[in-house]
mmCIF file of C-alpha atoms and ligand atoms in Angstrom:
data_model
loop_
_atom_site.group_PDB
_atom_site.id
_atom_site.type_symbol
_atom_site.label_atom_id
_atom_site.label_comp_id
_atom_site.label_asym_id
_atom_site.label_seq_id
_atom_site.Cartn_x
_atom_site.Cartn_y
_atom_site.Cartn_z
ATOM 1 C CA MET A 19 23.973 11.993 -6.219
ATOM 2 C CA ILE A 20 21.584 9.059 -5.713
ATOM 3 C CA THR A 21 22.102 7.150 -2.446
ATOM 4 C CA LEU A 22 20.739 3.633 -1.940
ATOM 5 C CA ALA A 23 20.641 2.061 1.577
ATOM 6 C CA LEU A 24 21.156 -1.704 1.741
ATOM 7 C CA SER A 25 21.819 -4.195 4.522
ATOM 8 C CA LYS A 26 24.619 -6.774 4.365
ATOM 9 C CA GLY A 27 23.866 -10.405 3.598
ATOM 10 C CA ARG A 28 20.894 -11.768 1.749
ATOM 11 C CA ILE A 29 19.375 -8.427 0.726
ATOM 12 C CA PHE A 30 22.725 -7.061 -0.523
ATOM 13 C CA ASP A 31 23.519 -10.259 -2.472
ATOM 14 C CA GLU A 32 20.069 -10.532 -4.025
ATOM 15 C CA THR A 33 19.980 -6.816 -4.915
ATOM 16 C CA LEU A 34 23.188 -6.965 -7.001
ATOM 17 C CA PRO A 35 21.453 -8.553 -10.052
ATOM 18 C CA LEU A 36 18.702 -5.901 -9.882
ATOM 19 C CA LEU A 37 21.306 -3.127 -9.777
ATOM 20 C CA ARG A 38 23.104 -4.737 -12.698
ATOM 21 C CA ALA A 39 19.821 -4.663 -14.642
ATOM 22 C CA ALA A 40 19.788 -0.908 -13.981
ATOM 23 C CA GLY A 41 23.378 -0.660 -15.290
ATOM 24 C CA ILE A 42 24.821 -0.204 -11.780
ATOM 25 C CA GLU A 43 27.845 -2.241 -10.611
ATOM 26 C CA VAL A 44 28.755 -1.870 -6.939
ATOM 27 C CA ARG A 45 32.485 -1.434 -6.223
ATOM 28 C CA GLY A 46 33.443 -3.302 -3.064
ATOM 29 C CA ASP A 47 32.038 -6.082 -0.941
ATOM 30 C CA PRO A 48 30.660 -5.362 2.561
ATOM 31 C CA GLU A 49 31.587 -8.917 3.665
ATOM 32 C CA LYS A 50 35.267 -8.204 2.942
ATOM 33 C CA SER A 51 35.668 -4.542 3.761
ATOM 34 C CA ARG A 52 34.558 -2.309 6.602
ATOM 35 C CA GLU A 53 33.742 0.529 4.241
ATOM 36 C CA LEU A 54 30.182 1.738 4.781
ATOM 37 C CA ILE A 55 29.812 3.878 1.661
ATOM 38 C CA LEU A 56 30.408 1.972 -1.557
ATOM 39 C CA ALA A 57 30.958 3.632 -4.902
ATOM 40 C CA THR A 58 29.491 2.236 -8.110
ATOM 41 C CA ASN A 59 30.447 2.368 -11.780
ATOM 42 C CA GLN A 60 28.142 5.394 -12.012
ATOM 43 C CA SER A 61 29.729 8.471 -10.437
ATOM 44 C CA ASP A 62 26.335 9.753 -9.262
ATOM 45 C CA VAL A 63 25.145 6.539 -7.568
ATOM 46 C CA ARG A 64 26.453 5.230 -4.222
ATOM 47 C CA VAL A 65 25.409 2.508 -1.775
ATOM 48 C CA LEU A 66 25.227 2.854 2.023
ATOM 49 C CA VAL A 67 25.683 -0.322 4.072
ATOM 50 C CA VAL A 68 23.367 -0.036 7.091
ATOM 51 C CA ARG A 69 21.655 -2.359 9.558
ATOM 52 C CA ALA A 70 18.447 -3.857 8.121
ATOM 53 C CA THR A 71 16.305 -2.222 10.794
ATOM 54 C CA ASP A 72 17.875 1.184 10.062
ATOM 55 C CA VAL A 73 17.081 1.199 6.317
ATOM 56 C CA PRO A 74 13.580 2.787 6.737
ATOM 57 C CA THR A 75 15.027 5.456 9.059
ATOM 58 C CA TYR A 76 17.780 6.447 6.600
ATOM 59 C CA VAL A 77 15.249 6.740 3.773
ATOM 60 C CA GLN A 78 12.566 8.463 5.867
ATOM 61 C CA TYR A 79 14.937 11.245 6.959
ATOM 62 C CA GLY A 80 16.694 11.576 3.610
ATOM 63 C CA GLY A 81 20.052 10.043 4.625
ATOM 64 C CA ALA A 82 19.389 7.821 1.612
ATOM 65 C CA ASP A 83 17.093 8.430 -1.381
ATOM 66 C CA LEU A 84 16.164 4.780 -1.786
ATOM 67 C CA GLY A 85 16.441 1.651 0.306
ATOM 68 C CA ILE A 86 15.679 -2.033 0.197
ATOM 69 C CA THR A 87 14.253 -3.727 3.256
ATOM 70 C CA GLY A 88 12.015 -6.609 4.311
ATOM 71 C CA LYS A 89 8.269 -6.193 4.705
ATOM 72 C CA ASP A 90 8.788 -7.382 8.317
ATOM 73 C CA THR A 91 11.045 -4.398 9.039
ATOM 74 C CA LEU A 92 8.630 -1.960 7.380
ATOM 75 C CA LEU A 93 5.671 -3.275 9.374
ATOM 76 C CA GLU A 94 7.597 -2.975 12.636
ATOM 77 C CA HIS A 95 9.077 0.423 11.846
ATOM 78 C CA GLY A 96 5.993 1.921 10.187
ATOM 79 C CA SER A 97 6.222 3.407 6.721
ATOM 80 C CA LEU A 98 5.384 7.048 7.357
ATOM 81 C CA GLY A 99 6.823 9.245 4.599
ATOM 82 C CA LEU A 100 8.071 6.290 2.566
ATOM 83 C CA TYR A 101 6.936 5.636 -0.977
ATOM 84 C CA GLN A 102 6.835 1.882 -1.617
ATOM 85 C CA PRO A 103 6.661 1.347 -5.352
ATOM 86 C CA LEU A 104 7.830 -2.271 -5.670
ATOM 87 C CA ASP A 105 7.785 -5.728 -4.160
ATOM 88 C CA LEU A 106 11.219 -6.923 -5.318
ATOM 89 C CA GLN A 107 10.398 -10.617 -4.729
ATOM 90 C CA ILE A 108 13.794 -11.208 -3.110
ATOM 91 C CA ALA A 109 14.846 -12.374 0.385
ATOM 92 C CA LYS A 110 11.604 -14.314 0.554
ATOM 93 C CA CYS A 111 10.594 -15.998 3.779
ATOM 94 C CA ARG A 112 7.607 -16.075 6.107
ATOM 95 C CA ILE A 113 6.881 -14.896 9.602
ATOM 96 C CA SER A 114 5.466 -17.650 11.757
ATOM 97 C CA VAL A 115 4.539 -18.759 15.242
ATOM 98 C CA ALA A 116 6.664 -21.627 16.585
ATOM 99 C CA VAL A 117 6.570 -23.631 19.818
ATOM 100 C CA ARG A 118 8.616 -26.340 21.514
ATOM 101 C CA GLU A 119 7.991 -29.869 20.203
ATOM 102 C CA GLY A 120 5.220 -31.409 22.288
ATOM 103 C CA PHE A 121 3.685 -28.086 23.364
ATOM 104 C CA ASP A 122 -0.074 -28.192 22.667
ATOM 105 C CA TYR A 123 -0.484 -24.799 21.022
ATOM 106 C CA LEU A 124 -4.067 -25.314 19.823
ATOM 107 C CA ASP A 125 -5.147 -26.335 23.283
ATOM 108 C CA ALA A 126 -3.362 -23.363 24.877
ATOM 109 C CA VAL A 127 -5.063 -20.998 22.419
ATOM 110 C CA GLN A 128 -8.511 -22.606 22.836
ATOM 111 C CA GLN A 129 -8.280 -22.594 26.630
ATOM 112 C CA GLY A 130 -8.025 -18.845 26.456
ATOM 113 C CA SER A 131 -4.929 -18.909 28.644
ATOM 114 C CA ARG A 132 -2.451 -16.048 28.278
ATOM 115 C CA LEU A 133 0.296 -17.119 25.957
ATOM 116 C CA LYS A 134 3.827 -15.840 26.567
ATOM 117 C CA VAL A 135 5.289 -14.894 23.193
ATOM 118 C CA ALA A 136 8.907 -13.840 22.667
ATOM 119 C CA THR A 137 9.739 -11.900 19.520
ATOM 120 C CA LYS A 138 11.664 -9.147 17.829
ATOM 121 C CA TYR A 139 8.419 -8.412 15.912
ATOM 122 C CA VAL A 140 6.240 -7.006 18.681
ATOM 123 C CA ALA A 141 3.915 -4.974 16.419
ATOM 124 C CA ILE A 142 3.315 -7.851 13.980
ATOM 125 C CA ALA A 143 2.746 -10.339 16.832
ATOM 126 C CA ARG A 144 0.433 -7.957 18.704
ATOM 127 C CA ASP A 145 -1.749 -7.415 15.598
ATOM 128 C CA PHE A 146 -1.838 -11.097 14.732
ATOM 129 C CA PHE A 147 -2.909 -12.338 18.159
ATOM 130 C CA ALA A 148 -5.348 -9.434 18.655
ATOM 131 C CA THR A 149 -7.093 -10.360 15.393
ATOM 132 C CA LYS A 150 -7.362 -13.961 16.613
ATOM 133 C CA GLY A 151 -8.645 -12.808 20.008
ATOM 134 C CA VAL A 152 -5.778 -14.570 21.803
ATOM 135 C CA HIS A 153 -4.432 -12.941 24.954
ATOM 136 C CA VAL A 154 -0.661 -12.684 24.889
ATOM 137 C CA ASP A 155 2.159 -11.336 27.000
ATOM 138 C CA LEU A 156 4.781 -10.118 24.554
ATOM 139 C CA ILE A 157 8.450 -10.331 25.465
ATOM 140 C CA LYS A 158 10.750 -8.248 23.276
ATOM 141 C CA LEU A 159 14.004 -9.944 22.265
ATOM 142 C CA TYR A 160 16.694 -8.761 19.861
ATOM 143 C CA GLY A 161 18.089 -12.137 18.766
ATOM 144 C CA SER A 162 18.158 -15.924 19.231
ATOM 145 C CA MET A 163 14.426 -16.115 19.812
ATOM 146 C CA GLU A 164 14.637 -19.902 19.479
ATOM 147 C CA LEU A 165 16.045 -20.048 23.005
ATOM 148 C CA ALA A 166 12.953 -18.561 24.626
ATOM 149 C CA PRO A 167 10.647 -21.635 24.522
ATOM 150 C CA LEU A 168 13.571 -23.935 25.386
ATOM 151 C CA THR A 169 14.356 -22.063 28.591
ATOM 152 C CA GLY A 170 10.782 -21.420 29.749
ATOM 153 C CA LEU A 171 11.033 -17.699 28.992
ATOM 154 C CA ALA A 172 8.087 -18.033 26.590
ATOM 155 C CA ASP A 173 5.519 -20.537 25.270
ATOM 156 C CA ALA A 174 5.920 -19.425 21.681
ATOM 157 C CA ILE A 175 8.046 -17.263 19.395
ATOM 158 C CA VAL A 176 7.209 -15.177 16.352
ATOM 159 C CA ASP A 177 10.150 -15.221 13.951
ATOM 160 C CA LEU A 178 11.212 -15.362 10.324
ATOM 161 C CA VAL A 179 11.353 -18.837 8.821
ATOM 162 C CA SER A 180 12.945 -19.698 5.512
ATOM 163 C CA THR A 181 13.911 -23.388 5.201
ATOM 164 C CA GLY A 182 12.752 -24.273 8.719
ATOM 165 C CA ASN A 183 16.207 -25.701 9.542
ATOM 166 C CA THR A 184 16.834 -23.328 12.464
ATOM 167 C CA LEU A 185 13.546 -24.322 14.118
ATOM 168 C CA LYS A 186 14.230 -28.021 13.537
ATOM 169 C CA ALA A 187 17.766 -27.797 14.959
ATOM 170 C CA ASN A 188 16.292 -26.327 18.152
ATOM 171 C CA HIS A 189 13.380 -28.793 18.476
ATOM 172 C CA LEU A 190 10.774 -26.203 17.628
ATOM 173 C CA VAL A 191 7.777 -26.589 15.298
ATOM 174 C CA GLU A 192 6.015 -24.002 13.181
ATOM 175 C CA VAL A 193 2.349 -23.894 14.200
ATOM 176 C CA GLU A 194 1.013 -20.868 12.306
ATOM 177 C CA ARG A 195 2.145 -18.861 9.314
ATOM 178 C CA ILE A 196 1.399 -15.193 9.944
ATOM 179 C CA MET A 197 2.370 -13.811 6.531
ATOM 180 C CA ASP A 198 4.750 -14.151 3.613
ATOM 181 C CA ILE A 199 7.656 -11.711 3.605
ATOM 182 C CA SER A 200 9.814 -10.317 0.799
ATOM 183 C CA ALA A 201 12.009 -7.270 0.323
ATOM 184 C CA ARG A 202 10.506 -3.943 -0.789
ATOM 185 C CA LEU A 203 11.965 -0.898 -2.487
ATOM 186 C CA VAL A 204 11.323 2.243 -0.438
ATOM 187 C CA VAL A 205 11.860 5.784 -1.675
ATOM 188 C CA ASN A 206 12.102 9.126 0.115
ATOM 189 C CA GLN A 207 9.135 11.153 -1.118
ATOM 190 C CA ALA A 208 11.005 14.468 -1.345
ATOM 191 C CA ALA A 209 13.870 12.812 -3.252
ATOM 192 C CA LEU A 210 11.367 11.341 -5.690
ATOM 193 C CA LYS A 211 10.245 14.876 -6.561
ATOM 194 C CA LEU A 212 13.703 16.485 -6.600
ATOM 195 C CA LYS A 213 15.564 13.690 -8.410
ATOM 196 C CA GLN A 214 12.648 12.301 -10.371
ATOM 197 C CA ALA A 215 14.383 11.219 -13.586
ATOM 198 C CA PRO A 216 17.291 9.179 -12.137
ATOM 199 C CA ILE A 217 15.118 7.611 -9.414
ATOM 200 C CA ARG A 218 12.384 6.687 -11.916
ATOM 201 C CA ARG A 219 15.050 5.104 -14.128
ATOM 202 C CA ILE A 220 16.127 2.856 -11.244
ATOM 203 C CA ILE A 221 12.531 1.978 -10.258
ATOM 204 C CA ASP A 222 11.656 1.126 -13.877
ATOM 205 C CA ALA A 223 14.782 -1.035 -14.362
ATOM 206 C CA PHE A 224 14.062 -2.911 -11.110
ATOM 207 C CA ALA A 225 10.410 -3.396 -12.127
ATOM 208 C CA THR A 226 11.441 -4.840 -15.489
ATOM 209 C CA ALA A 227 14.007 -7.167 -13.853
ATOM 210 C CA VAL A 228 11.469 -8.369 -11.259
ATOM 211 C CA ALA A 229 8.880 -9.109 -13.960
ATOM 212 C CA GLN A 230 11.289 -11.337 -15.919
HETATM 213 P P1 AMP B 3 15.870 -21.021 8.214
HETATM 214 O O1 AMP B 3 16.698 -21.876 9.141
HETATM 215 O O2 AMP B 3 16.261 -21.152 6.775
HETATM 216 O O3 AMP B 3 14.368 -21.249 8.428
HETATM 217 O O4 AMP B 3 16.161 -19.496 8.555
HETATM 218 C C1 AMP B 3 15.707 -18.964 9.740
HETATM 219 C C2 AMP B 3 16.674 -17.967 10.318
HETATM 220 O O5 AMP B 3 17.191 -17.100 9.345
HETATM 221 C C3 AMP B 3 15.928 -17.113 11.342
HETATM 222 O O6 AMP B 3 16.740 -16.927 12.468
HETATM 223 C C4 AMP B 3 15.630 -15.828 10.617
HETATM 224 O O7 AMP B 3 15.726 -14.751 11.510
HETATM 225 C C5 AMP B 3 16.649 -15.783 9.491
HETATM 226 N N1 AMP B 3 16.027 -15.447 8.189
HETATM 227 C C6 AMP B 3 15.415 -16.289 7.342
HETATM 228 N N2 AMP B 3 14.981 -15.657 6.237
HETATM 229 C C7 AMP B 3 15.332 -14.370 6.379
HETATM 230 C C8 AMP B 3 15.161 -13.187 5.583
HETATM 231 N N3 AMP B 3 14.554 -13.202 4.408
HETATM 232 N N4 AMP B 3 15.646 -12.032 6.068
HETATM 233 C C9 AMP B 3 16.276 -11.988 7.259
HETATM 234 N N5 AMP B 3 16.463 -13.052 8.069
HETATM 235 C C10 AMP B 3 16.000 -14.226 7.634
#
């Protein structure tokens, strides 16, 4: 059995064409059903529906052989024991610094004052500001980071940005792009040895589909 861990939403939707290219059709739709293990047209391939931030954990400990997750999640989680053969070029976005409209970010950074930064991405934010030599107090949040600068909880946020509509709707502006993000295929290293042929077949089919 080959088990693939996916999260609901954008990653699931954008992975379906890649699976199809590998001859795999998923039976069921996680938006419509509460089933967490989905069968496919191939009796030896199944899909687990897990939280995005849990994908690396499932693959690391062998609960899944393969998984698809954002580079943001991998950087936060760490990628110990995970083989990362492919950038799948899906679920593309960027991770950026944003502040309230009218907040003078450059001045705050140049003054050397301690910036209060709210984010779900504490490791990425810590590395970024350390490299810039900016002193920050990091505030860990689990959602709705946009609220933090609007309520005085923080001066800035570090969050994923795609179209920029969410920032705009909350009167925030993007002031720095930290890095581009896309989804990666991760593979359990032991599974790669034990189930080499079927896993290689999937990796190769994905690689061909991505290159097209
Ligand atoms: P947007 O309004 O298009 O800039 O999207 C921003 C919101 O969608 C933020 O709250 C992000 O957390 C989320 N988002 C955008 N792109 C992604 C992605 N590739 N993966 C997960 N969440 C995303």
